[in-house]
C-alpha positions as semicolon CSV with decimal commas, in nm:
position;residue;x (nm);y (nm);z (nm)
1;M;9,139;7,184;11,809
2;W;9,377;7,034;11,553
3;C;9,732;7,137;11,470
4;V;9,998;6,987;11,247
5;S;10,184;6,821;11,533
6;G;9,864;6,706;11,698
7;I;9,965;6,864;12,031
8;V;9,741;7,138;12,163
9;D;9,799;7,338;12,480
10;A;9,532;7,433;12,735
11;A;9,466;7,770;12,569
12;G;9,376;7,595;12,246
13;G;9,693;7,699;12,065
14;E;9,980;7,489;11,945
15;A;10,229;7,392;12,218
16;A;10,534;7,618;12,240
17;E;10,786;7,342;12,172
18;T;10,612;7,248;11,848
19;K;10,574;7,598;11,703
20;R;10,787;7,663;11,401
21;S;10,951;7,998;11,359
22;T;10,851;8,183;11,046
23;R;11,158;8,403;11,082
24;R;11,442;8,319;10,851
25;P;11,793;8,288;11,000
26;W;11,911;8,615;10,843
27;E;11,614;8,822;10,966
28;V;11,673;9,022;11,283
29;D;11,377;9,006;11,522
30;D;11,246;9,310;11,708
31;G;11,410;9,228;12,041
32;L;11,755;9,191;11,890
33;W;11,708;9,501;11,674
34;E;11,626;9,710;11,984
35;R;11,966;9,610;12,124
36;I;12,160;9,665;11,798
37;E;12,009;9,993;11,677
38;P;12,163;10,221;11,945
39;L;12,510;10,086;11,859
40;L;12,491;10,195;11,495
41;P;12,628;10,537;11,399
42;Q;12,374;10,802;11,299
43;V;12,427;10,952;10,953
44;K;12,358;11,321;10,908
45;H;12,186;11,422;10,588
46;N;12,272;11,743;10,408
47;P;11,945;11,909;10,296
48;R;12,128;12,081;10,009
49;Y;12,213;11,744;9,854
50;P;11,916;11,518;9,922
51;G;12,023;11,240;9,684
52;R;11,870;10,895;9,689
53;P;11,686;10,781;10,001
54;R;11,908;10,576;10,229
55;V;11,830;10,207;10,275
56;D;11,704;10,138;10,626
57;D;11,979;10,011;10,858
58;R;11,773;9,708;10,959
59;K;11,720;9,608;10,596
60;A;12,090;9,653;10,525
61;L;12,179;9,437;10,825
62;N;11,940;9,167;10,704
63;G;12,110;9,184;10,364
64;I;12,453;9,146;10,524
65;L;12,334;8,848;10,725
66;F;12,175;8,695;10,413
67;V;12,506;8,712;10,227
68;L;12,696;8,567;10,522
69;Y;12,438;8,291;10,578
70;T;12,403;8,183;10,215
71;G;12,761;8,244;10,106
72;I;12,662;8,422;9,786
73;R;12,875;8,701;9,645
74;W;12,777;9,057;9,732
75;E;12,687;9,144;9,372
76;F;12,440;8,854;9,355
77;L;12,223;8,973;9,645
78;P;11,870;8,967;9,497
79;Q;11,706;9,310;9,478
80;E;11,368;9,140;9,520
81;L;11,443;9,073;9,887
82;G;11,435;9,446;9,961
83;F;11,773;9,463;10,133
84;G;11,918;9,710;9,883
85;S;12,198;9,620;9,647
86;G;12,488;9,401;9,746
87;M;12,719;9,700;9,714
88;T;12,498;9,902;9,950
89;C;12,510;9,626;10,210
90;W;12,885;9,583;10,166
91;R;12,945;9,957;10,208
92;R;12,725;9,965;10,519
93;L;12,924;9,676;10,666
94;R;13,248;9,860;10,584
95;D;13,122;10,184;10,739
96;W;13,002;10,011;11,054
97;N;13,330;9,825;11,083
98;E;13,528;10,148;11,047
99;A;13,306;10,309;11,313
100;G;13,395;10,027;11,552
101;V;13,056;9,856;11,557
């Protein structure tokens, strides 16, 4: 079996030390998210005022980490990434900070 590095383990897959992570530095993996999620405050929704659907907390956190990692301004966070707007991520960071997270 062939792989880019030329090193193949006994199971026929690429050796662990040569695998490249497809996760970007600002993306939270499942293991870390399981540890973070219980720390975040739960927001109660009022059924009388449904409003716009809330951006998922994990997506908002990824947006916050993207801004911190790249150094871009909040208002320039690309909508195409699916993290919500820069203002949404900034507000979520503010709310979590005020809640003591």
